[in-house]
Coordinates of C-alpha atoms and ligand atoms in Angstrom, one line a residue:
X1 CA 17.4 28.1 19.4
X2 CA 20.6 27.1 18.2
X3 CA 21.5 23.8 16.9
X4 CA 23.9 22.3 19.2
X5 CA 27.2 20.7 17.5
X6 CA 30.1 18.7 18.5
X7 CA 32.5 21.7 18.2
X8 CA 30.5 23.3 20.8
X9 CA 31.1 20.7 23.7
X10 CA 33.9 19.4 25.5
X11 CA 34.6 15.8 25.4
X12 CA 37.8 15.2 27.3
X13 CA 37.3 12.3 29.7
X14 CA 33.3 11.9 28.6
X15 CA 31.6 8.7 28.2
X16 CA 29.8 9.6 24.8
X17 CA 26.5 7.8 23.8
X18 CA 26.5 8.2 19.9
X19 CA 23.5 7.5 17.8
X20 CA 24.7 6.6 14.4
X21 CA 22.6 5.3 11.7
X22 CA 24.3 1.9 10.8
X23 CA 21.1 0.4 9.0
X24 CA 23.3 -1.4 6.2
X25 CA 22.2 -3.8 3.7
X26 CA 23.5 -7.1 4.7
X27 CA 23.5 -10.7 2.6
X28 CA 24.2 -13.9 3.9
X29 CA 26.1 -11.9 7.2
X30 CA 28.1 -9.8 4.9
X31 CA 27.6 -6.2 4.5
X32 CA 27.1 -4.9 0.7
X33 CA 27.5 -1.5 1.0
X34 CA 29.2 0.1 4.0
X35 CA 28.3 3.9 3.3
X36 CA 26.3 4.4 6.4
X37 CA 29.2 3.5 8.4
X38 CA 32.1 5.1 6.6
X39 CA 29.7 8.2 7.0
X40 CA 30.0 8.8 10.7
X41 CA 33.8 8.0 10.8
X42 CA 34.5 11.8 10.9
X43 CA 32.3 12.5 13.9
X44 CA 33.8 9.0 15.4
X45 CA 37.4 9.9 15.0
X46 CA 36.6 14.0 16.2
X47 CA 35.2 12.1 19.5
X48 CA 37.9 9.9 19.8
X49 CA 40.8 12.6 19.1
X50 CA 38.9 14.7 21.9
X51 CA 39.4 12.2 24.9
X52 CA 36.1 10.6 24.6
X53 CA 35.1 7.1 25.1
X54 CA 32.3 6.2 22.9
X55 CA 29.0 3.9 23.3
X56 CA 27.7 3.7 19.8
X57 CA 24.1 2.7 19.3
X58 CA 22.4 2.1 16.4
X59 CA 19.2 0.3 14.5
X60 CA 19.3 -2.5 12.0
X61 CA 16.5 -3.5 9.8
X62 CA 12.9 -4.2 11.1
X63 CA 13.2 -6.7 13.8
X64 CA 9.9 -5.2 15.6
X65 CA 11.1 -5.6 19.3
X66 CA 12.2 -9.1 18.9
X67 CA 15.8 -10.7 18.9
X68 CA 16.1 -11.6 15.3
X69 CA 19.9 -13.0 14.6
X70 CA 19.7 -11.8 11.0
X71 CA 19.9 -8.5 12.0
X72 CA 22.4 -8.4 14.7
X73 CA 25.1 -5.6 14.5
X74 CA 27.9 -8.0 14.9
X75 CA 28.8 -7.7 11.2
X76 CA 29.0 -3.7 11.8
X77 CA 30.8 -3.9 14.8
X78 CA 33.6 -6.2 12.8
X79 CA 33.4 -3.8 9.6
X80 CA 33.6 -0.7 12.2
X81 CA 36.6 -2.2 14.0
X82 CA 38.4 -2.9 10.6
X83 CA 37.9 0.9 9.4
X84 CA 39.2 2.3 12.4
X85 CA 41.9 0.0 12.7
X86 CA 40.8 -0.4 16.6
X87 CA 38.7 -3.2 19.0
X88 CA 35.4 -2.3 19.1
X89 CA 34.0 -4.3 22.0
X90 CA 30.3 -5.4 21.9
X91 CA 27.1 -6.0 23.9
X92 CA 24.8 -8.6 23.0
X93 CA 21.9 -6.3 24.6
X94 CA 21.7 -2.5 24.3
X95 CA 20.5 -2.2 27.7
X96 CA 20.9 -4.3 31.2
X97 CA 24.0 -5.3 33.3
X98 CA 26.4 -6.3 30.5
X99 CA 25.8 -3.1 28.6
X100 CA 26.1 -1.1 31.8
X101 CA 29.3 -3.1 33.1
X102 CA 30.8 -2.8 29.6
X103 CA 30.2 1.1 29.4
X104 CA 31.4 2.0 33.0
X105 CA 34.7 0.0 32.3
X106 CA 35.6 2.2 29.0
X107 CA 38.8 4.0 29.2
X108 CA 39.4 7.2 26.8
X109 CA 39.6 6.1 23.2
X110 CA 37.7 2.8 23.8
X111 CA 34.7 2.1 22.0
X112 CA 31.7 -0.1 23.0
X113 CA 28.8 -1.2 20.3
X114 CA 25.4 -2.1 21.6
X115 CA 23.3 -4.5 19.9
X116 CA 20.3 -3.3 17.5
X117 CA 18.2 -1.1 19.2
X118 CA 15.1 -2.4 17.8
X119 CA 15.3 -5.8 19.4
X120 CA 13.4 -3.6 21.9
X121 CA 10.3 -2.5 21.1
X122 CA 10.3 0.4 23.4
X123 CA 12.9 2.0 21.1
X124 CA 10.3 2.6 18.6
X125 CA 7.6 3.5 20.8
X126 CA 9.7 5.9 22.0
X127 CA 9.2 4.7 25.5
X128 CA 10.7 7.1 28.3
X129 CA 12.0 4.4 30.7
X130 CA 14.0 3.0 27.8
X131 CA 15.5 6.1 27.0
X132 CA 16.6 6.8 30.7
X133 CA 18.4 3.5 30.9
X134 CA 19.9 4.3 27.5
X135 CA 21.1 7.3 28.7
X136 CA 22.4 6.2 32.2
X137 CA 25.2 4.3 29.8
X138 CA 26.9 7.5 29.0
X139 CA 27.6 11.2 30.4
X140 CA 27.0 13.1 26.8
X141 CA 24.8 12.3 23.9
X142 CA 25.6 12.7 20.1
X143 CA 23.2 12.1 17.0
X144 CA 24.7 11.5 13.9
X145 CA 22.0 9.4 12.7
X146 CA 20.3 11.5 9.9
X147 CA 18.5 9.0 8.4
X148 CA 16.3 8.4 11.6
X149 CA 16.0 12.2 12.8
X150 CA 12.4 12.2 11.5
X151 CA 11.6 9.3 13.9
X152 CA 10.5 10.4 17.7
X153 CA 12.3 7.1 18.7
X154 CA 13.7 7.0 22.3
X155 CA 17.4 7.2 21.3
X156 CA 16.9 10.0 19.1
X157 CA 14.7 12.0 21.1
X158 CA 13.3 11.1 24.4
X159 CA 16.8 10.3 25.6
X160 CA 17.7 13.9 25.3
X161 CA 15.9 15.0 28.4
X162 CA 18.3 12.9 30.5
X163 CA 21.6 14.1 29.0
X164 CA 23.5 17.0 30.3
X165 CA 24.9 17.6 27.0
X166 CA 23.3 16.7 23.7
X167 CA 25.1 17.8 20.3
X168 CA 25.0 16.5 16.6
X169 CA 27.8 15.2 14.3
X170 CA 29.5 16.0 11.1
X171 CA 26.9 13.7 8.9
X172 CA 23.8 15.8 10.2
X173 CA 25.8 18.9 9.8
X174 CA 26.5 18.0 6.1
X175 CA 23.0 16.7 5.5
X176 CA 21.5 19.7 6.8
X177 CA 23.6 22.0 4.8
X178 CA 23.1 20.6 1.4
X179 CA 19.3 20.3 2.0
X180 CA 19.3 23.8 3.1
X181 CA 21.2 25.1 0.0
X182 CA 17.9 23.8 -2.0
X183 CA 15.6 25.5 0.3
X184 CA 17.2 28.7 1.1
X185 CA 18.1 30.6 -2.1
X186 CA 19.1 27.7 -4.4
X187 CA 21.1 28.8 -7.5
X188 CA 18.6 29.1 -10.7
X189 CA 17.3 27.3 -12.5
X190 CA 16.5 24.9 -10.3
X191 CA 15.4 21.2 -11.6
X192 CA 13.7 18.8 -9.6
X193 CA 13.6 15.5 -10.8
X194 CA 10.8 13.1 -9.7
X195 CA 10.4 9.4 -10.4
X196 CA 10.1 6.1 -8.2
X197 CA 7.1 4.7 -6.6
X198 CA 5.7 5.8 -3.3
X199 CA 4.0 9.1 -4.7
X200 CA 1.7 9.9 -1.9
X201 CA 4.9 10.1 0.4
X202 CA 6.3 12.5 -1.9
X203 CA 3.4 15.2 -2.2
X204 CA 4.4 17.2 0.8
X205 CA 7.9 17.7 -0.6
X206 CA 6.9 18.5 -3.8
X207 CA 4.4 20.9 -2.6
X208 CA 6.8 22.7 -0.7
X209 CA 9.3 22.8 -3.2
X210 CA 6.8 24.1 -5.9
X211 CA 7.7 27.9 -4.7
X212 CA 11.6 27.2 -5.1
X213 CA 11.8 25.0 -8.1
X214 CA 11.6 26.4 -11.9
X215 CA 11.5 23.1 -13.5
X216 CA 10.0 19.4 -12.5
X217 CA 10.6 16.4 -15.1
X218 CA 9.1 12.8 -14.3
X219 CA 9.4 9.3 -14.4
X220 CA 8.6 6.0 -13.4
X221 CA 5.3 5.5 -11.3
X222 CA 5.2 9.5 -10.3
X223 CA 4.7 10.2 -14.1
X224 CA 2.3 7.8 -14.6
X225 CA 0.4 9.2 -11.7
X226 CA 0.6 12.4 -13.3
X227 CA -0.5 11.3 -16.9
X228 CA -3.5 9.9 -15.1
X229 CA -4.4 13.0 -13.5
X230 CA -4.3 14.6 -16.8
X231 CA -6.7 11.9 -17.8
X232 CA -4.4 10.7 -20.4
X233 CA -4.1 6.7 -21.2
X234 CA -1.6 4.8 -18.7
X235 CA -2.5 1.6 -20.2
X236 CA -1.4 -1.0 -17.7
X237 CA 1.2 1.2 -15.8
X238 CA 1.6 1.1 -12.4
X239 CA 0.1 4.0 -11.0
X240 CA -1.1 5.5 -7.7
X241 CA -4.4 6.0 -7.6
X242 CA -4.7 7.5 -4.2
X243 CA -2.2 10.2 -5.1
X244 CA -4.0 11.2 -8.6
X245 CA -6.1 13.8 -6.8
X246 CA -2.9 15.4 -5.1
X247 CA -1.2 15.4 -8.5
X248 CA -4.2 17.2 -9.8
X249 CA -3.9 19.7 -7.2
X250 CA 0.1 19.9 -7.9
X251 CA -0.8 20.5 -11.7
X252 CA -3.3 23.2 -11.2
X253 CA -0.6 25.1 -8.8
X254 CA 1.8 24.7 -11.6
X255 CA -0.4 26.1 -14.1
X256 CA -0.8 29.3 -12.4
X257 CA 3.3 29.5 -12.1
X258 CA 5.8 30.6 -14.6
X259 CA 7.3 26.9 -14.6
X260 CA 8.0 24.1 -16.8
X261 CA 6.5 20.9 -16.0
X262 CA 7.6 17.5 -18.2
X263 CA 5.8 13.9 -18.4
X264 CA 8.0 11.8 -20.7
X265 CA 7.5 12.6 -24.4
X266 CA 7.8 8.6 -25.1
X267 CA 8.1 6.0 -23.1
X268 CA 9.6 2.1 -23.0
X269 CA 6.6 0.0 -22.8
X270 CA 6.8 -3.5 -22.3
X271 CA 4.0 -6.8 -22.0
X272 CA 5.8 -7.5 -19.0
X273 CA 8.0 -6.9 -16.1
X274 CA 10.7 -9.2 -16.6
X275 CA 14.2 -8.9 -18.7
X276 CA 13.2 -11.0 -21.5
X277 CA 9.9 -9.3 -21.9
X278 CA 8.8 -7.8 -25.5
X279 CA 9.3 -3.9 -25.5
X280 CA 9.9 -0.8 -27.8
X281 CA 9.7 3.0 -27.5
X282 CA 6.5 4.8 -27.8
X283 CA 5.8 7.7 -30.2
X284 CA 4.0 10.0 -27.7
X285 CA 3.6 10.4 -24.3
X286 CA 0.4 8.2 -23.4
X287 CA 0.6 4.3 -23.2
X288 CA -1.7 1.9 -25.2
X289 CA -4.0 -1.0 -23.5
X290 CA -2.5 -4.1 -22.5
X291 CA 1.1 -2.3 -22.0
X292 CA 3.4 -1.4 -19.1
X293 CA 5.5 1.8 -19.1
X294 CA 8.9 0.7 -17.8
X295 CA 11.3 3.8 -18.3
X296 CA 11.5 7.0 -19.9
X297 CA 11.8 6.7 -24.0
X298 CA 14.7 8.2 -26.0
X299 CA 12.8 11.5 -26.6
X300 CA 12.3 12.2 -23.1
X301 CA 15.6 11.4 -22.6
X302 CA 17.2 13.9 -24.6
X303 CA 14.6 16.5 -23.2
X304 CA 15.3 15.6 -19.9
X305 CA 19.4 15.8 -20.6
X306 CA 18.7 19.3 -21.7
X307 CA 17.1 20.5 -18.8
X308 CA 19.5 18.9 -16.9
X309 CA 22.4 21.1 -18.9
X310 CA 20.4 24.4 -18.3
X311 CA 20.1 23.8 -14.2
X312 CA 22.5 25.1 -11.6
X313 CA 20.7 23.4 -8.9
X314 CA 19.1 19.8 -9.2
X315 CA 17.3 17.6 -6.5
X316 CA 17.0 14.2 -7.5
X317 CA 14.5 11.7 -6.2
X318 CA 14.0 8.2 -7.5
X319 CA 14.6 6.4 -10.4
X320 CA 13.3 7.1 -14.0
X321 CA 12.5 3.4 -14.4
X322 CA 12.5 -0.1 -13.5
X323 CA 16.2 0.3 -13.3
X324 CA 17.0 -2.9 -11.7
X325 CA 16.1 -4.6 -14.9
X326 CA 19.1 -4.0 -17.1
X327 CA 16.9 -3.3 -20.5
X328 CA 14.6 -1.0 -18.7
X329 CA 17.9 0.8 -16.8
X330 CA 18.7 3.5 -19.7
X331 CA 16.7 6.4 -18.7
X332 CA 17.8 6.1 -15.3
X333 CA 21.4 6.0 -16.2
X334 CA 21.3 8.8 -18.6
X335 CA 19.7 11.2 -16.3
X336 CA 22.5 10.0 -13.8
X337 CA 25.3 10.6 -15.9
X338 CA 23.9 13.9 -17.1
X339 CA 24.0 15.1 -13.9
X340 CA 27.4 14.1 -13.1
X341 CA 28.7 15.9 -16.1
X342 CA 26.8 19.1 -15.5
X343 CA 28.3 22.4 -13.7
X344 CA 25.5 22.3 -11.4
X345 CA 25.1 21.9 -7.5
X346 CA 23.0 18.5 -7.5
X347 CA 21.6 16.8 -4.2
X348 CA 20.3 12.6 -4.7
X349 CA 17.9 11.6 -1.9
X350 CA 16.1 8.3 -1.7
X351 CA 17.7 4.8 -1.0
X352 CA 16.7 3.9 -4.9
X353 CA 17.9 6.5 -6.4
X354 CA 21.2 6.5 -4.3
X355 CA 21.7 3.0 -6.0
X356 CA 21.0 4.1 -9.2
X357 CA 23.7 6.6 -9.1
X358 CA 26.2 4.0 -7.8
X359 CA 25.3 1.7 -10.5
X360 CA 25.8 4.4 -13.2
X361 CA 29.3 4.9 -11.1
X362 CA 29.2 8.6 -10.8
X363 CA 28.5 8.9 -7.1
X364 CA 31.8 10.9 -6.4
X365 CA 30.7 13.3 -9.4
X366 CA 27.3 14.7 -7.7
X367 CA 27.7 17.5 -5.0
X368 CA 25.6 15.3 -2.1
X369 CA 24.2 11.9 -1.7
X370 CA 21.6 11.8 1.3
X371 CA 22.1 9.0 3.6
X372 CA 18.6 9.1 4.9
X373 CA 15.6 9.0 2.1
X374 CA 12.5 9.4 4.3
X375 CA 14.4 12.1 6.5
X376 CA 15.5 14.1 3.5
X377 CA 12.3 14.2 1.9
X378 CA 10.8 15.2 5.2
X379 CA 13.3 17.9 5.7
X380 CA 12.3 19.0 2.5
X381 CA 8.7 19.3 3.3
X382 CA 8.8 20.7 6.8
X383 CA 12.7 22.4 6.8
X384 CA 13.3 20.5 9.9
X385 CA 13.1 17.1 11.7
X386 CA 11.9 16.5 15.2
X387 CA 15.5 14.6 15.9
X388 CA 17.2 17.9 15.0
X389 CA 14.9 20.1 16.8
X390 CA 15.8 18.4 20.4
X391 CA 19.3 19.3 19.6
X392 CA 18.5 23.1 19.5
X393 CA 19.2 25.0 22.7
Ligands
ADP1 P1 13.9 6.2 -3.8 O1 14.0 5.1 -2.7 O2 14.5 6.5 -4.5 O3 12.9 7.1 -3.0 P2 11.2 4.7 -4.7 O4 11.6 3.4 -3.7 O5 10.3 5.8 -4.7 O6 12.6 5.6 -5.2 O7 11.3 4.0 -6.1 C1 11.9 3.2 -6.6 C2 11.4 1.8 -7.3 O8 10.3 2.3 -7.8 C3 12.4 1.2 -7.8 O9 12.6 -0.3 -7.4 C4 11.8 1.2 -9.4 O10 11.8 -0.2 -9.7 C5 10.5 1.3 -9.1 N1 9.8 2.1 -10.4 C6 10.3 2.9 -11.0 N2 9.7 3.1 -12.4 C7 8.7 2.2 -12.5 C8 7.6 2.2 -13.5 N3 7.4 2.5 -14.5 N4 6.7 0.9 -13.0 C9 6.9 0.2 -11.7 N5 7.8 0.6 -10.8 C10 8.8 1.6 -11.4
MG2 MG1 12.9 3.3 -2.4

């Protein structure tokens, strides 16, 4: 079974249903980060060059099956038109007579963008009839929505059954290539940097990577959950109690291997989570009562930079502290800058981790930035995703 890619297919005169992930942040009608749109441009341009017309479909936000005007893709249509320097036709509904009429009228080189797929509940339900209706808008199917490939949604999964030709675009290929380099023979030493929150969601990924990595360093709620698992003091730190048993198992597994595992040597602790909180660095790896750990401390930063400098491969998932608050962002910023400066193959995955790398201004200096947080974690846990498997033939 081979993954079908756009290079394998013929698109001359074809109408292509292109599923993308244009789930971009929008504030007051303005797109604040268009990375996900620019990431799909190579595929869009390739298909247009090959003589296709495009029906572009995406979701945006979580409208839960209802039409929510703030989650309309209209601002995305405008940005895409600007980026391509070309008109993009719009259909107010992703299925129905208007979409059908506009799709069937497309000439080679023309683009139709459909309104938010998730305005229909059937999208997330993976509804077969809905998938069939979508499939009727085009002849061929291309998926470049890496960030949604872990979901068996109608436009990702069920739609394939109704299409003669189905393939993935360049973004998915790039993501698979970078993540596979972590899973298959990574250059050693391989350093895994774990932080952020949502510890339970990451246990599967960590467990699968245990056999491949040489060093793990931790920060954020992740670190406090491991510190708790060691029965050390965590004061008023945010921990994930449900994840403590799994953290204990991971520590046990690590102790059986020749590998390094670090929780922070010291912490920045604060009396509350606020820019004007009282805060200072501890002199040890535990957190006293009534204090909240908000960042890794200076000794931890030094130790972690040393780990980064020794590594040849790095996967970084999630910030070292509450980096959104300036006084608590140092650990995360220093880690980002150290990765950028190191001679290393580096992959960054996770929405907030990517935001942190951008905040540090080093996004061009890392090897790969994943466009899908949840999808990249699931790929590293299972080695593939449902939306990728259906594109194999
Ligand atoms: P990602 O999106 O990169 O996967 P997560 O969503 O798991 O990352 O975690 C990021 C969030 O974790 C950020 O909002 C950050 O403020 C928070 N965080 C990091 N460290 C701490 C901490 N010590 N206490 C509470 N929240 C934290
Ligand atoms: Mg996040």
